[in-house]
Short mmCIF file of C-alpha atoms and ligand atoms in Angstrom, two decimals:
data_model
loop_
_atom_site.label_atom_id
_atom_site.label_comp_id
_atom_site.label_asym_id
_atom_site.label_seq_id
_atom_site.Cartn_x
_atom_site.Cartn_y
_atom_site.Cartn_z
CA MET A 257 1.21 18.99 -32.70
CA ASN A 258 4.09 17.69 -30.56
CA GLY A 259 4.25 17.79 -26.94
CA ILE A 260 7.32 19.11 -24.79
CA ARG A 261 9.36 17.61 -22.00
CA LEU A 262 11.85 18.78 -19.34
CA CYS A 263 15.26 18.28 -20.29
CA GLY A 264 17.07 20.33 -17.49
CA VAL A 265 16.14 22.31 -14.53
CA GLY A 266 17.86 24.98 -12.47
CA LYS A 267 17.30 27.50 -9.37
CA ALA A 268 18.68 30.45 -7.69
CA VAL A 269 17.61 32.17 -4.27
CA PRO A 270 18.80 35.10 -2.77
CA SER A 271 21.38 34.65 0.18
CA LYS A 272 19.48 36.63 2.89
CA ILE A 273 17.38 34.38 4.98
CA VAL A 274 14.61 35.99 6.93
CA SER A 275 13.36 33.61 9.81
CA ASN A 276 9.62 33.88 11.48
CA ALA A 277 11.83 35.08 14.68
CA ASP A 278 12.78 38.24 12.38
CA PHE A 279 9.11 38.89 11.97
CA ALA A 280 8.21 38.37 15.48
CA ALA A 281 10.97 40.96 16.18
CA ARG A 282 9.12 43.66 14.58
CA MET A 283 5.37 43.00 14.70
CA ASP A 284 2.65 41.11 16.44
CA THR A 285 3.19 37.56 15.39
CA SER A 286 5.08 34.40 16.34
CA ASP A 287 7.15 31.70 14.97
CA GLU A 288 4.18 29.40 16.15
CA TRP A 289 1.70 31.09 14.54
CA ILE A 290 3.12 31.59 10.97
CA SER A 291 4.49 27.78 11.12
CA SER A 292 1.47 26.17 12.36
CA ARG A 293 -0.98 28.21 9.96
CA THR A 294 1.25 28.20 6.65
CA GLY A 295 4.05 25.48 7.15
CA ILE A 296 6.47 28.41 6.54
CA LEU A 297 9.67 28.77 8.79
CA ARG A 298 11.83 31.11 6.78
CA ARG A 299 12.04 32.69 3.24
CA ARG A 300 14.78 34.25 0.98
CA HIS A 301 14.43 38.30 0.49
CA CYS A 302 16.97 40.02 -1.89
CA GLY A 303 19.60 41.93 -0.22
CA GLU A 304 22.09 44.60 -0.85
CA GLY A 305 23.36 44.05 -4.50
CA GLU A 306 21.02 41.14 -5.39
CA THR A 307 18.53 41.52 -8.31
CA ILE A 308 15.82 39.46 -9.56
CA SER A 309 17.37 39.66 -13.10
CA GLY A 310 20.66 38.39 -11.62
CA LEU A 311 18.63 35.20 -10.01
CA ILE A 312 16.79 34.48 -13.21
CA ALA A 313 20.05 34.48 -15.01
CA GLN A 314 21.73 32.08 -12.68
CA ALA A 315 18.46 29.75 -12.73
CA ALA A 316 18.62 29.81 -16.66
CA ARG A 317 22.44 28.96 -16.85
CA GLU A 318 21.95 26.08 -14.35
CA ALA A 319 19.00 24.81 -16.56
CA LEU A 320 21.02 25.19 -19.68
CA ASP A 321 24.03 23.48 -17.96
CA ALA A 322 21.89 20.47 -16.97
CA SER A 323 20.40 20.01 -20.18
CA GLY A 324 23.14 20.08 -22.15
CA VAL A 325 21.48 22.52 -24.69
CA LYS A 326 23.39 25.57 -25.83
CA ALA A 327 22.13 29.21 -25.82
CA GLU A 328 22.00 29.19 -29.71
CA GLN A 329 19.59 26.31 -29.77
CA ILE A 330 16.68 27.92 -27.77
CA GLY A 331 13.85 29.00 -29.75
CA ALA A 332 11.83 31.10 -27.18
CA CYS A 333 12.18 32.18 -23.96
CA ILE A 334 9.51 33.15 -21.49
CA VAL A 335 9.98 34.53 -17.86
CA ALA A 336 6.77 34.18 -15.92
CA THR A 337 6.82 37.00 -13.35
CA ALA A 338 4.76 39.77 -11.71
CA THR A 339 7.82 41.52 -10.09
CA ALA A 340 10.55 42.02 -13.05
CA GLU A 341 13.13 44.57 -12.35
CA THR A 342 11.83 46.78 -15.08
CA LEU A 343 8.58 46.49 -17.28
CA VAL A 344 10.48 47.55 -20.39
CA PRO A 345 12.95 45.94 -21.11
CA SER A 346 11.04 42.63 -20.08
CA ALA A 347 12.95 40.21 -17.68
CA ALA A 348 13.13 37.94 -20.77
CA CYS A 349 14.65 40.42 -23.02
CA THR A 350 17.30 41.09 -20.36
CA LEU A 351 17.90 37.44 -20.17
CA GLN A 352 18.41 36.96 -23.82
CA LYS A 353 21.29 39.43 -23.71
CA ASP A 354 22.73 38.07 -20.43
CA LEU A 355 22.84 34.44 -21.92
CA GLY A 356 23.32 35.35 -25.65
CA LEU A 357 20.30 33.84 -26.64
CA PRO A 358 19.48 33.98 -30.54
CA GLU A 359 18.05 37.50 -31.51
CA ASN A 360 15.51 36.03 -34.21
CA ILE A 361 13.34 34.35 -31.32
CA PRO A 362 10.62 35.50 -29.02
CA CYS A 363 11.42 36.52 -25.75
CA PHE A 364 8.61 38.04 -23.26
CA ASP A 365 7.19 38.12 -19.81
CA LEU A 366 4.05 36.58 -18.97
CA ASN A 367 2.19 37.55 -15.84
CA ALA A 368 -0.36 34.67 -14.37
CA ALA A 369 0.83 35.44 -10.64
CA CYS A 370 1.48 32.08 -9.08
CA THR A 371 0.32 29.93 -12.16
CA GLY A 372 2.43 31.84 -14.41
CA PHE A 373 5.15 28.91 -14.78
CA LEU A 374 2.32 26.61 -15.79
CA PHE A 375 1.10 29.30 -18.39
CA ALA A 376 4.59 29.84 -19.74
CA LEU A 377 4.80 25.80 -20.16
CA HIS A 378 1.51 25.75 -22.19
CA THR A 379 2.39 28.84 -24.43
CA MET A 380 5.91 27.43 -24.82
CA GLU A 381 4.39 24.08 -26.32
CA CYS A 382 2.49 26.01 -28.89
CA LEU A 383 5.31 28.34 -29.68
CA LEU A 384 8.02 25.70 -30.11
CA ASN A 385 5.74 23.57 -32.33
CA ALA A 386 5.80 26.95 -34.67
CA SER A 387 9.54 27.24 -34.59
CA PRO A 388 12.49 25.68 -36.26
CA ARG A 389 14.60 25.50 -33.03
CA LYS A 390 13.21 22.78 -30.81
CA TYR A 391 14.37 23.94 -27.53
CA GLY A 392 12.82 26.35 -25.21
CA LEU A 393 13.48 28.45 -21.87
CA VAL A 394 10.91 28.78 -19.29
CA VAL A 395 11.73 30.61 -15.92
CA GLY A 396 9.52 31.43 -13.13
CA ALA A 397 10.86 34.32 -10.92
CA GLU A 398 9.54 36.76 -8.30
CA ASN A 399 10.92 39.36 -6.20
CA LEU A 400 8.07 39.56 -3.91
CA SER A 401 9.95 40.98 -0.96
CA ARG A 402 9.75 44.41 -2.90
CA VAL A 403 6.07 44.70 -3.03
CA ILE A 404 5.12 43.25 0.64
CA ASP A 405 3.28 45.64 2.93
CA TRP A 406 5.03 45.35 6.10
CA SER A 407 1.92 46.82 7.94
CA ASP A 408 -0.04 43.75 7.22
CA ARG A 409 0.93 40.71 9.22
CA SER A 410 -1.33 38.30 7.52
CA THR A 411 0.43 38.60 4.16
CA CYS A 412 3.94 39.64 4.62
CA ILE A 413 4.92 36.69 6.36
CA LEU A 414 4.20 34.48 3.26
CA PHE A 415 6.22 35.46 0.38
CA GLY A 416 9.85 34.91 -0.61
CA ASP A 417 12.05 35.72 -3.69
CA GLY A 418 13.42 33.39 -6.04
CA ALA A 419 14.03 31.83 -9.38
CA GLY A 420 13.73 28.61 -10.97
CA ALA A 421 14.17 27.78 -14.78
CA ALA A 422 13.46 24.64 -17.17
CA VAL A 423 14.74 23.98 -20.78
CA VAL A 424 12.16 21.88 -22.61
CA GLU A 425 12.33 20.16 -26.02
CA CYS A 426 9.63 19.96 -28.43
CA ALA A 427 10.03 16.64 -30.46
CA GLU A 428 8.34 14.21 -32.40
CA GLY A 429 6.64 11.41 -30.30
CA CYS A 430 6.53 13.85 -26.99
CA PRO A 431 3.15 13.50 -25.39
CA SER A 432 1.28 17.05 -24.91
CA ILE A 433 1.60 18.42 -21.50
CA SER A 434 -2.51 18.34 -21.56
CA ALA A 435 -2.69 21.85 -19.81
CA VAL A 436 -5.66 22.97 -18.17
CA MET A 437 -6.11 26.52 -17.02
CA GLY A 438 -8.31 28.97 -16.38
CA CYS A 439 -8.99 32.51 -14.98
CA HIS A 440 -11.65 34.33 -13.04
CA GLY A 441 -10.99 38.01 -13.01
CA SER A 442 -11.18 39.39 -9.33
CA ARG A 443 -9.40 42.25 -7.70
CA GLU A 444 -10.65 41.58 -4.36
CA LEU A 445 -8.96 38.60 -3.18
CA LEU A 446 -5.50 39.18 -4.61
CA TYR A 447 -4.37 42.64 -5.81
CA LEU A 448 -1.00 44.29 -6.59
CA PRO A 449 -1.45 47.63 -8.36
CA GLY A 450 0.35 48.61 -11.44
CA ALA A 451 2.74 51.64 -11.92
CA GLU A 452 0.07 53.73 -13.36
CA SER A 453 -2.09 53.69 -10.19
CA GLY A 454 0.27 56.37 -8.91
CA VAL A 455 0.23 54.54 -5.44
CA HIS A 456 3.17 52.35 -4.08
CA SER A 457 2.64 48.99 -5.34
CA TYR A 458 1.83 46.48 -2.53
CA LEU A 459 0.26 43.28 -2.62
CA SER A 460 -2.99 42.75 -0.48
CA MET A 461 -4.70 39.61 -0.18
CA GLU A 462 -8.04 38.27 1.42
CA GLY A 463 -6.08 35.33 2.48
CA THR A 464 -9.17 33.06 3.93
CA LYS A 465 -11.15 33.37 0.77
CA VAL A 466 -7.99 32.67 -1.27
CA PHE A 467 -7.51 29.51 0.79
CA LYS A 468 -11.15 28.60 0.22
CA PHE A 469 -10.54 29.13 -3.71
CA ALA A 470 -7.23 27.09 -3.41
CA VAL A 471 -8.53 24.04 -1.80
CA GLU A 472 -11.31 23.72 -4.65
CA ALA A 473 -9.05 24.57 -7.35
CA VAL A 474 -6.19 22.28 -6.90
CA PRO A 475 -8.11 19.20 -6.66
CA TRP A 476 -10.24 20.16 -9.69
CA CYS A 477 -7.21 20.59 -11.87
CA ILE A 478 -5.52 17.08 -10.54
CA GLY A 479 -8.91 15.54 -11.55
CA GLN A 480 -9.13 17.46 -14.84
CA VAL A 481 -5.52 16.54 -15.97
CA LEU A 482 -5.86 12.73 -14.94
CA GLU A 483 -9.11 12.54 -16.85
CA ARG A 484 -7.50 14.21 -19.75
CA THR A 485 -4.59 12.04 -20.02
CA GLY A 486 -6.36 8.85 -19.07
CA LYS A 487 -3.93 8.28 -15.95
CA THR A 488 -4.50 7.51 -12.41
CA VAL A 489 -2.53 8.71 -9.32
CA ASP A 490 -0.30 5.32 -9.60
CA ASP A 491 0.75 6.11 -13.01
CA ILE A 492 2.13 9.69 -11.79
CA ASP A 493 5.57 9.47 -10.39
CA PHE A 494 5.54 13.01 -8.89
CA PHE A 495 3.08 15.70 -7.83
CA VAL A 496 4.39 19.12 -7.84
CA PHE A 497 1.94 21.60 -6.04
CA HIS A 498 2.35 25.75 -5.93
CA GLN A 499 3.85 26.15 -2.52
CA ALA A 500 1.41 28.67 -0.93
CA ASN A 501 0.25 26.85 2.26
CA ALA A 502 1.17 23.56 3.42
CA ARG A 503 -1.96 22.62 4.61
CA ILE A 504 -3.80 23.33 0.76
CA ILE A 505 -1.07 20.85 -0.43
CA ASP A 506 -1.86 18.21 2.51
CA LEU A 507 -5.72 18.28 1.92
CA ALA A 508 -5.07 17.86 -1.94
CA ALA A 509 -2.63 14.94 -1.14
CA ARG A 510 -5.09 13.49 1.19
CA LYS A 511 -8.36 13.80 -1.07
CA PHE A 512 -6.63 11.93 -4.02
CA ARG A 513 -4.75 9.59 -1.67
CA ILE A 514 -1.18 10.71 -2.67
CA PRO A 515 1.51 8.94 -0.89
CA PRO A 516 4.17 11.27 1.13
CA GLU A 517 6.82 9.83 -0.86
CA LYS A 518 5.15 11.27 -4.18
CA TYR A 519 4.96 15.09 -3.32
CA TYR A 520 7.35 17.37 -1.86
CA LYS A 521 7.19 20.80 0.20
CA ASN A 522 9.95 23.32 0.39
CA ILE A 523 7.73 26.10 1.54
CA ALA A 524 9.39 26.02 4.88
CA GLU A 525 12.28 27.19 3.25
CA TYR A 526 11.20 29.54 0.83
CA GLY A 527 7.58 30.62 1.67
CA ASN A 528 5.39 31.62 -1.19
CA THR A 529 7.57 32.35 -4.15
CA SER A 530 4.62 32.77 -6.66
CA ALA A 531 5.77 31.98 -10.15
CA ALA A 532 9.00 30.43 -9.11
CA SER A 533 7.54 28.00 -6.77
CA ILE A 534 7.05 25.19 -8.93
CA PRO A 535 10.23 25.45 -10.97
CA LEU A 536 12.16 25.72 -7.44
CA VAL A 537 10.47 22.47 -6.42
CA LEU A 538 11.25 20.71 -9.78
CA SER A 539 15.07 21.82 -9.51
CA GLU A 540 15.25 20.44 -5.94
CA LEU A 541 13.50 17.14 -6.78
CA SER A 542 16.25 16.98 -9.59
CA GLU A 543 18.97 18.02 -7.32
CA GLN A 544 17.85 15.01 -4.89
CA GLY A 545 17.57 12.60 -7.59
CA ARG A 546 13.95 12.05 -6.93
CA ILE A 547 13.07 12.77 -10.60
CA GLY A 548 14.89 12.30 -13.65
CA SER A 549 14.92 10.65 -17.20
CA GLY A 550 11.47 9.24 -17.73
CA SER A 551 9.50 10.73 -14.53
CA ARG A 552 6.07 11.76 -15.15
CA ILE A 553 5.20 14.73 -13.22
CA LEU A 554 1.68 16.29 -12.65
CA ALA A 555 2.06 20.18 -11.79
CA VAL A 556 -0.79 22.14 -10.20
CA GLY A 557 -0.78 25.89 -9.57
CA PHE A 558 -3.21 28.53 -8.26
CA GLY A 559 -3.16 32.05 -7.43
CA GLY A 560 -3.87 35.81 -8.16
CA GLY A 561 -5.95 36.70 -11.22
CA LEU A 562 -7.40 34.54 -10.15
CA THR A 563 -5.74 31.74 -12.07
CA TRP A 564 -5.14 28.25 -11.91
CA GLY A 565 -3.70 25.44 -14.04
CA GLY A 566 -2.36 21.99 -14.27
CA CYS A 567 -0.56 19.84 -16.53
CA LEU A 568 1.43 16.48 -17.07
CA ILE A 569 4.86 16.77 -18.12
CA GLU A 570 7.63 14.09 -18.60
CA PHE A 571 11.62 14.48 -18.10
CA ALA A 572 13.38 13.63 -21.25
N1 LIG B 736 0.54 36.39 13.34
C1 LIG B 736 -0.53 36.32 14.20
N2 LIG B 736 -1.83 36.58 14.14
C2 LIG B 736 -2.19 36.78 12.78
C3 LIG B 736 -1.45 36.79 11.72
C4 LIG B 736 0.16 36.84 12.05
N3 LIG B 736 1.21 36.92 11.14
N4 LIG B 736 -1.95 36.92 10.56
C5 LIG B 736 -3.30 37.30 11.00
N5 LIG B 736 -3.21 36.96 12.29
C6 LIG B 736 -4.38 36.90 13.10
C7 LIG B 736 -5.71 37.71 12.57
O1 LIG B 736 -5.77 38.99 12.73
C8 LIG B 736 -6.85 37.04 13.19
O2 LIG B 736 -7.21 37.42 14.33
P1 LIG B 736 -8.50 37.51 14.87
O3 LIG B 736 -9.20 36.13 14.84
O4 LIG B 736 -8.14 38.08 16.12
O5 LIG B 736 -9.24 38.63 14.04
C9 LIG B 736 -6.57 35.54 13.16
O6 LIG B 736 -5.20 35.68 13.08
C10 LIG B 736 -6.89 34.72 11.73
O7 LIG B 736 -6.65 35.29 10.74
P2 LIG B 736 -6.92 34.61 9.38
O8 LIG B 736 -6.77 35.73 8.21
O9 LIG B 736 -8.40 34.43 9.37
O10 LIG B 736 -6.11 33.51 9.37
P3 LIG B 736 -6.16 32.22 8.32
O11 LIG B 736 -6.25 30.87 9.22
O12 LIG B 736 -7.10 32.45 7.38
O13 LIG B 736 -4.70 32.16 8.01
C11 LIG B 736 -3.40 32.46 5.97
C12 LIG B 736 -4.17 33.14 7.08
C13 LIG B 736 -2.86 33.92 5.11
C14 LIG B 736 -2.09 32.01 6.41
C15 LIG B 736 -4.43 31.78 5.09
O14 LIG B 736 -5.46 32.39 4.89
C16 LIG B 736 -3.85 31.36 3.97
O15 LIG B 736 -2.67 30.85 3.64
N6 LIG B 736 -4.58 31.64 2.83
C17 LIG B 736 -4.08 31.23 1.26
C18 LIG B 736 -2.96 32.14 0.92
C19 LIG B 736 -2.66 31.65 -0.47
O16 LIG B 736 -2.77 30.60 -0.85
N7 LIG B 736 -2.11 32.81 -1.00
C20 LIG B 736 -1.44 32.54 -2.18
C21 LIG B 736 -2.29 32.49 -3.53
S1 LIG B 736 -1.08 32.49 -4.58
#
């Protein structure tokens, strides 16, 4: 079986910026509380006329342009999301039409909450090995502002909207991404009811318990990926973490003695964008020229489900 590597990345975020001061103006919170506990300064929310489908298409187009791959070369398309605009058609089917992707390929949504992008990369690796086309499109996107409960100050301040996309190539000689992933069913810690529940869908979370889960899951994933690939921290060019809380990232970095120039946080600007957070980081790092041809990236995610995952992915 061949592995996959990144050929191009892209991103799109809504134009409406919601600062910590905006929250403090409408509820009992403060910029100091939010920034010191989470690292978040502001986040983006979809405003009038902005849709998550629009952001998905914009991010995907940017990734295709960056990769030089044409829409007709794509062999599968997965959108990782828990907040698609419509359940049917899926966000991936809508994207197929928007971009003119081939009709004879699988296009579908995948929900693994904040770990969704990594679950999707792993799934894409399997799919492309069975496809005559060798390129795949993987998107992570969320419209979390639609499902936040404005009466719950401990969660509503955390989340933002956005989309990130990657074009990947499956070719002979590509190393496997060596994905490790898992899940542990739990409604109690993180919950977003579906349409069938009859109640308005709001996200709820036991933040302190999720924090404890995350500070164990992230190092576990890093350790597993390093062990499976026979690599050390020195062999990795960049560590890309799901952006849920700056303290979770810093604790993991400290545990593995990852030098500051080898990891990145953009949570201050976007908050937690769930499935979009890892591809948003990849896209910004690429824009800044900090990752590119030949870079070896260890990515780690965790979130609702509960789910967790890690993988090692190289830039073409
Ligand atoms: N502003 C001011 N005070 C707030 C607040 C806010 N926005 N939200 C909660 N508080 C208060 C609480 O009411 C509580 O007050 P009390 O001690 O008087 O009861 C106090 O702050 C501490 O609340 P707690 O929930 O224990 O805070 P915390 O230190 O655990 O931080 C999170 C809360 C959400 C920032 C933190 O738990 C977290 O980041 N968890 C992980 C979340 C995560 O990773 N989720 C995504 C999974 S993908």
